[in-house]
Amino acid sequence: MNAPANVSFSEAPIRHDWTRDEIMALFAMPFMDLVFEAQRVHRLYHDPNKVQLSQLISIKTGGCAEDCGYCSQSAKHAKTTGLTATKLMEVERVLAAAKKAKAGGASRYCMGAAWTSPKDRDMDSILAMVEGVKDLGLETCMTLGMLDDCQTKQLKDAGLDYYNHNVDTSEEYYKEIITTRSYQERIDTLKRVRDAGINVCSGGIVGMGEKPEDRAGMLMTLANLEEHPDSVPINMLVAVPGTPLEHVEKLDPFEFVRTIAVARIMMPKAEVRLSAGRQEMSEETQALCFLAGASSIFYGEQLLTTPNPENNKDMALFSKLGLSPA
Ligand code: SAM
Ligand code: DTB
Ligand code: SF4
């Protein structure tokens, strides 16, 4: 195999000292060698025929004060996207939707809010959602923006299993996409979540017009954290009309598969999630993502504000591939 000279493939070491050159060398491997190696690493820690199903709900949509260039929910893009902002959803509605998600086969329920950070007045409802969803026998995940110490502890005490907070891209490209909060602030929230004993879910988006070096840089940030994130969502940009990234050039699907493969090799134990963008992806590309080590998907016909494949379509694909939900 044409493995880069400086990477040992005899095992799958858990490393936190990746250099960008090493990561670029992984990306540059012949596609077949890269995917084969990713699948080998995948099989050391994961059942290759099982895929975990996480379902999303937007518990508070739109009107967000941040200016993330990809996002339909920034108040800055509201005039052009036409998205109407909502208030925080009632707890009962969230629990009713979670029940449906569980009946449909999801094992984790991910609740997302279009906030810079939660307000203290929202915390009672948020904590009741965590407790209620947990009582249904689902794993819980929340993504609410930045957290302070007190909010993090409250979420932990309520039993929150995972907190999602993405680094989104490389440190260098981040400034081109978001100006209202810094890369370091994101890393600080991740540390707070980790220190509180909540599982970390952190990944990013590709296909935002970034360079290959930025895809490598994003994975370098994630893998060089003190501990690897437990879940790593890799999103293909959903180019939402009315957002600044609406017309960005599409990323070649093979580059997306390579990103999944390199994430798998760098973070062998993590759940690597084939995340947003499946609605526009062929079945064949998705199958290559599973071969490259994706161990999880977002399931259910809606992401946050954009569509996702219907359950029966996903189950038909699973059946063709002999995959089953974890
Ligand atoms: N407001 C919170 C925050 O940003 O931390 C939580 C919700 S936010 C929508 C969660 C993540 O969804 C973002 O960090 C980004 O990685 C992803 N995301 C948002 N819009 C996307 C899009 N159009 N395409 C792909 N991923 C997207
Ligand atoms: C993540 O990495 N992707 C999810 C979840 N974490 C919150 C969100 C994807 C959003 C896609 C665009 C939308 O539906 O608004
Ligand atoms: Fe707000 Fe999150 Fe969207 Fe950024 S990604 S604009 S923080 S909802």
Coordinates of C-alpha atoms and ligand atoms in Angstrom, one line a residue:
M1 CA 0.0 0.0 0.0
N2 CA 1.2 3.5 -0.7
A3 CA 1.1 4.7 2.9
P4 CA 2.8 8.0 3.7
A5 CA 6.2 7.1 5.1
N6 CA 5.6 8.9 8.4
V7 CA 2.3 7.2 9.3
S8 CA 2.3 3.7 10.9
F9 CA -0.5 1.5 9.6
S10 CA 0.3 -1.5 11.7
E11 CA -2.4 -0.5 14.2
A12 CA -4.7 2.4 14.9
P13 CA -2.9 4.5 17.5
I14 CA -5.0 7.1 19.3
R15 CA -2.9 10.3 18.5
H16 CA -3.3 13.9 19.5
D17 CA -0.2 15.2 17.7
W18 CA -1.2 15.2 14.0
T19 CA 0.6 17.7 11.7
R20 CA -1.1 19.2 8.7
D21 CA 1.5 17.6 6.4
E22 CA 0.6 14.1 7.7
I23 CA -3.1 14.8 7.2
M24 CA -2.5 16.2 3.7
A25 CA -0.6 13.0 3.0
L26 CA -3.5 10.9 4.0
F27 CA -5.8 13.0 1.8
A28 CA -3.4 12.5 -1.1
M29 CA -3.4 8.7 -0.9
P30 CA -4.8 6.7 -3.8
F31 CA -8.6 6.6 -3.1
M32 CA -8.7 2.8 -2.9
D33 CA -5.8 2.6 -0.4
L34 CA -7.3 5.4 1.7
V35 CA -10.8 3.8 1.9
F36 CA -9.3 0.4 2.5
E37 CA -7.2 1.7 5.4
A38 CA -10.2 3.6 6.8
Q39 CA -12.3 0.4 6.7
R40 CA -9.5 -1.6 8.4
V41 CA -9.3 1.0 11.2
H42 CA -13.1 1.1 11.3
R43 CA -13.3 -2.7 11.9
L44 CA -11.0 -2.5 14.9
Y45 CA -13.5 -0.5 16.9
H46 CA -16.9 -0.7 15.1
D47 CA -19.3 -3.2 13.7
P48 CA -19.0 -2.5 10.0
N49 CA -22.6 -3.4 9.3
K50 CA -24.3 -1.3 11.9
V51 CA -25.1 2.4 11.6
Q52 CA -26.3 4.6 14.6
L53 CA -29.4 6.7 13.9
S54 CA -29.6 10.2 15.4
Q55 CA -32.7 12.3 14.9
L56 CA -32.7 16.1 14.9
I57 CA -35.3 18.7 16.0
S58 CA -35.1 22.4 15.9
I59 CA -36.5 23.5 19.3
K60 CA -35.9 27.2 18.5
T61 CA -35.6 28.3 14.9
G62 CA -34.1 31.4 13.3
G63 CA -33.5 34.9 14.5
C64 CA -29.9 34.0 15.6
A65 CA -27.5 36.9 16.4
E66 CA -24.5 35.2 14.9
D67 CA -23.5 35.6 11.3
C68 CA -22.4 32.1 10.2
G69 CA -22.3 32.3 6.4
Y70 CA -23.7 28.9 5.8
C71 CA -26.7 29.2 8.1
S72 CA -30.3 29.8 7.2
Q73 CA -31.0 30.8 10.8
S74 CA -28.9 33.9 11.2
A75 CA -31.1 37.0 11.6
K76 CA -28.6 38.7 9.2
H77 CA -29.9 36.4 6.4
A78 CA -33.6 36.5 7.3
K79 CA -34.5 39.0 4.6
T80 CA -33.0 36.9 1.9
T81 CA -33.9 33.5 3.2
G82 CA -37.4 34.4 4.2
L83 CA -37.1 32.2 7.3
T84 CA -39.5 33.0 10.1
A85 CA -38.1 32.9 13.6
T86 CA -39.9 30.9 16.3
K87 CA -40.0 30.9 20.1
L88 CA -38.6 28.0 22.1
M89 CA -40.9 25.0 21.6
E90 CA -43.0 23.7 24.4
V91 CA -41.6 20.8 26.3
E92 CA -44.6 18.6 25.5
R93 CA -44.3 19.1 21.8
V94 CA -40.6 18.1 21.9
L95 CA -41.4 15.0 23.9
A96 CA -44.2 14.0 21.5
A97 CA -41.8 14.4 18.5
A98 CA -39.1 12.4 20.4
K99 CA -41.6 9.5 21.0
K100 CA -42.2 9.4 17.2
A101 CA -38.5 9.4 16.5
K102 CA -38.0 6.5 18.9
A103 CA -40.8 4.6 17.3
G104 CA -39.2 5.3 13.9
G105 CA -35.9 3.7 15.1
A106 CA -33.7 6.6 16.2
S107 CA -31.5 5.9 19.2
R108 CA -30.4 9.5 19.9
Y109 CA -32.4 12.7 19.9
C110 CA -30.5 15.9 19.1
M111 CA -32.2 19.2 20.0
G112 CA -30.9 22.3 18.3
A113 CA -31.5 26.0 19.1
A114 CA -30.6 29.0 17.0
W115 CA -28.8 30.8 19.8
T116 CA -25.5 32.3 20.5
S117 CA -25.9 30.8 23.9
P118 CA -28.9 29.9 26.0
K119 CA -30.6 32.5 28.3
D120 CA -31.0 31.6 31.9
R121 CA -34.8 32.0 31.5
D122 CA -34.8 29.1 29.0
M123 CA -32.9 26.7 31.2
D124 CA -35.9 25.2 33.0
S125 CA -37.6 24.1 29.7
I126 CA -34.3 22.9 28.3
L127 CA -33.6 20.7 31.3
A128 CA -37.1 19.3 31.3
M129 CA -36.6 18.4 27.6
V130 CA -33.4 16.5 28.5
E131 CA -35.1 14.7 31.4
G132 CA -38.2 13.8 29.4
V133 CA -36.3 12.6 26.3
K134 CA -34.1 10.5 28.5
D135 CA -37.1 8.9 30.2
L136 CA -38.3 7.8 26.8
G137 CA -35.1 5.6 26.6
L138 CA -33.3 7.8 24.0
E139 CA -29.8 9.2 24.2
T140 CA -29.9 13.0 24.5
C141 CA -27.9 15.6 22.6
M142 CA -28.3 19.3 22.6
T143 CA -26.7 22.1 20.5
L144 CA -27.5 25.5 22.0
G145 CA -24.4 27.5 21.2
M146 CA -21.8 28.6 23.8
L147 CA -22.3 27.5 27.4
D148 CA -21.1 28.9 30.7
D149 CA -20.0 26.8 33.6
C150 CA -23.3 26.9 35.4
Q151 CA -25.4 25.9 32.3
T152 CA -23.0 23.1 31.6
K153 CA -23.4 21.7 35.1
Q154 CA -27.2 22.0 34.9
L155 CA -27.2 20.1 31.7
K156 CA -24.9 17.4 33.1
D157 CA -27.1 17.1 36.2
A158 CA -30.2 16.7 34.1
G159 CA -28.5 13.7 32.4
L160 CA -27.5 15.2 29.0
D161 CA -25.5 12.5 27.2
Y162 CA -23.9 14.6 24.3
Y163 CA -23.4 18.3 23.5
N164 CA -22.9 19.2 19.9
H165 CA -20.7 22.3 19.1
N166 CA -18.9 22.2 15.8
V167 CA -15.5 23.9 15.0
D168 CA -17.0 24.0 11.5
T169 CA -13.7 24.4 9.5
S170 CA -10.0 25.2 9.9
E171 CA -8.9 28.0 12.2
E172 CA -7.7 30.0 9.2
Y173 CA -10.9 29.6 7.1
Y174 CA -13.2 30.2 10.0
K175 CA -12.8 34.0 9.8
E176 CA -14.1 34.0 6.2
I177 CA -17.3 32.3 7.4
I178 CA -18.1 33.7 10.9
T179 CA -17.1 37.0 12.3
T180 CA -19.3 37.3 15.4
R181 CA -17.5 34.8 17.6
S182 CA -14.1 33.3 17.6
Y183 CA -12.7 29.8 16.9
Q184 CA -11.1 29.9 20.4
E185 CA -14.6 30.5 22.0
R186 CA -15.8 27.3 20.4
I187 CA -12.8 25.4 21.7
D188 CA -13.5 26.8 25.2
T189 CA -17.1 25.6 25.1
L190 CA -15.9 22.1 24.0
K191 CA -13.4 22.0 27.0
R192 CA -16.2 23.1 29.4
V193 CA -18.4 20.3 28.1
R194 CA -15.7 17.7 28.3
D195 CA -14.6 18.8 31.8
A196 CA -18.2 18.5 33.0
G197 CA -18.3 14.9 31.9
I198 CA -20.7 15.3 29.0
N199 CA -19.8 13.5 25.8
V200 CA -18.5 15.8 23.1
C201 CA -20.0 15.9 19.6
S202 CA -17.9 18.1 17.4
G203 CA -17.3 18.2 13.6
G204 CA -17.8 20.6 10.8
I205 CA -18.9 21.4 7.3
V206 CA -17.1 20.8 4.0
G207 CA -18.0 22.2 0.6
M208 CA -17.9 25.9 1.8
G209 CA -15.3 26.9 -0.7
E210 CA -12.5 26.0 1.6
K211 CA -9.1 24.6 0.4
P212 CA -8.0 21.0 1.0
E213 CA -5.7 22.4 3.6
D214 CA -8.7 23.7 5.5
R215 CA -10.4 20.3 5.5
A216 CA -7.1 18.9 6.9
G217 CA -6.9 21.8 9.4
M218 CA -10.5 21.1 10.7
L219 CA -9.6 17.5 11.3
M220 CA -6.3 18.5 12.9
T221 CA -8.2 20.7 15.4
L222 CA -10.6 17.9 16.3
A223 CA -8.1 15.1 16.6
N224 CA -5.6 17.2 18.5
L225 CA -8.1 18.1 21.3
E226 CA -7.0 16.6 24.6
E227 CA -9.5 13.8 23.9
H228 CA -11.1 13.0 20.6
P229 CA -14.7 14.0 20.3
D230 CA -17.0 11.0 20.9
S231 CA -19.0 12.0 17.8
V232 CA -17.7 13.8 14.8
P233 CA -20.5 15.0 12.4
I234 CA -19.1 15.7 8.9
N235 CA -21.7 17.9 7.1
M236 CA -21.7 18.5 3.4
L237 CA -22.8 22.2 3.0
V238 CA -26.5 22.5 2.3
A239 CA -26.4 25.6 0.1
V240 CA -29.5 27.4 1.4
P241 CA -30.9 30.1 -1.0
G242 CA -30.5 33.5 0.5
T243 CA -27.3 32.7 2.5
P244 CA -23.9 34.1 1.5
L245 CA -22.7 30.6 0.5
E246 CA -25.7 29.9 -1.7
H247 CA -23.6 29.9 -4.9
V248 CA -20.4 28.3 -3.7
E249 CA -18.9 25.7 -6.0
K250 CA -20.0 22.2 -5.1
L251 CA -17.4 19.8 -3.6
D252 CA -16.6 16.7 -5.5
P253 CA -18.3 13.8 -3.7
F254 CA -15.0 11.8 -3.6
E255 CA -13.5 14.6 -1.6
F256 CA -16.3 14.3 0.9
V257 CA -15.7 10.5 1.1
R258 CA -12.0 11.2 1.6
T259 CA -12.8 13.5 4.5
I260 CA -14.9 10.8 6.2
A261 CA -12.0 8.3 5.6
V262 CA -9.4 10.6 7.0
A263 CA -11.6 11.4 10.1
R264 CA -12.0 7.7 10.7
I265 CA -8.3 7.0 10.5
M266 CA -7.4 10.0 12.8
M267 CA -10.1 9.3 15.3
P268 CA -10.5 5.5 15.3
K269 CA -13.0 5.2 18.2
A270 CA -15.2 8.1 17.4
E271 CA -18.6 7.9 15.9
V272 CA -18.1 9.6 12.5
R273 CA -21.5 10.8 11.3
L274 CA -22.4 11.3 7.7
S275 CA -24.5 14.4 8.5
A276 CA -26.1 17.1 6.5
G277 CA -26.2 16.9 2.7
R278 CA -27.5 13.4 2.2
Q279 CA -30.7 14.6 0.5
E280 CA -28.5 15.7 -2.5
M281 CA -26.2 12.7 -2.3
S282 CA -26.5 9.5 -4.4
E283 CA -26.9 6.2 -2.7
E284 CA -23.5 5.2 -4.1
T285 CA -21.8 8.1 -2.4
Q286 CA -23.5 7.3 0.9
A287 CA -22.4 3.7 0.6
L288 CA -18.8 4.8 0.0
C289 CA -19.1 7.0 3.1
F290 CA -20.0 3.9 5.1
L291 CA -17.2 2.0 3.5
A292 CA -14.9 4.9 4.5
G293 CA -15.9 4.5 8.2
A294 CA -19.1 6.5 8.7
S295 CA -20.8 4.9 11.6
S296 CA -23.8 7.1 12.1
I297 CA -26.3 9.3 10.2
F298 CA -29.0 11.9 10.8
Y299 CA -32.3 10.1 10.4
G300 CA -35.8 11.5 9.8
E301 CA -37.2 13.7 7.0
Q302 CA -36.0 17.0 8.4
L303 CA -32.6 18.3 9.6
L304 CA -33.1 21.6 11.3
T305 CA -34.5 23.8 8.5
T306 CA -33.8 21.7 5.5
P307 CA -35.0 18.3 4.3
N308 CA -33.3 14.9 4.8
P309 CA -34.2 11.6 3.1
E310 CA -37.4 9.9 4.3
N311 CA -37.1 7.0 6.7
N312 CA -38.3 4.4 4.2
K313 CA -35.7 5.6 1.7
D314 CA -32.9 5.1 4.2
M315 CA -34.2 1.7 5.3
A316 CA -34.3 0.7 1.6
L317 CA -30.6 1.7 1.3
F318 CA -29.7 -0.1 4.5
S319 CA -31.5 -3.2 3.2
K320 CA -29.6 -3.1 -0.1
L321 CA -26.3 -2.8 1.8
G322 CA -27.1 -5.3 4.5
L323 CA -26.8 -2.5 7.2
S324 CA -28.9 -2.4 10.3
P325 CA -29.5 0.4 12.8
A326 CA -27.3 0.3 15.9
Ligands
SAM1 N1 -26.6 27.7 17.1 C1 -25.8 26.6 17.6 C2 -24.4 26.7 17.1 O1 -24.2 27.1 16.0 O2 -23.5 26.3 17.9 C3 -26.4 25.3 17.3 C4 -27.1 25.0 16.0 S1 -26.2 25.1 14.5 C5 -27.4 25.1 13.3 C6 -25.3 23.5 14.4 C7 -24.4 23.2 13.3 O3 -25.2 22.9 12.1 C8 -23.5 24.3 12.8 O4 -22.4 24.4 13.6 C9 -23.1 23.7 11.4 O5 -21.9 22.9 11.5 C10 -24.3 22.9 11.0 N2 -25.0 23.6 9.9 C11 -25.8 24.7 10.0 N3 -26.2 25.0 8.8 C12 -25.7 24.2 7.9 C13 -25.8 24.0 6.5 N4 -26.5 24.9 5.7 N5 -25.1 23.0 5.9 C14 -24.4 22.1 6.6 N6 -24.3 22.2 8.0 C15 -24.9 23.2 8.6
DTB2 C1 -24.5 19.0 12.9 O1 -23.3 18.9 12.8 N1 -25.3 19.0 11.8 C2 -26.7 19.2 12.3 C3 -26.5 19.2 13.8 N2 -25.1 19.1 14.0 C4 -27.2 20.2 14.6 C5 -27.4 20.4 11.7 C6 -27.4 20.4 10.2 C7 -28.2 21.6 9.7 C8 -28.3 21.6 8.2 C9 -29.0 22.8 7.7 C10 -30.4 23.0 8.3 O2 -31.2 22.0 8.2 O3 -30.7 24.1 8.7
SF4_3 FE1 -26.8 30.9 14.8 FE2 -25.9 28.4 15.0 FE3 -26.8 29.3 12.7 FE4 -24.5 30.2 13.6 S1 -24.9 28.1 13.0 S2 -26.2 31.5 12.7 S3 -24.9 30.2 15.8 S4 -27.9 29.0 14.5

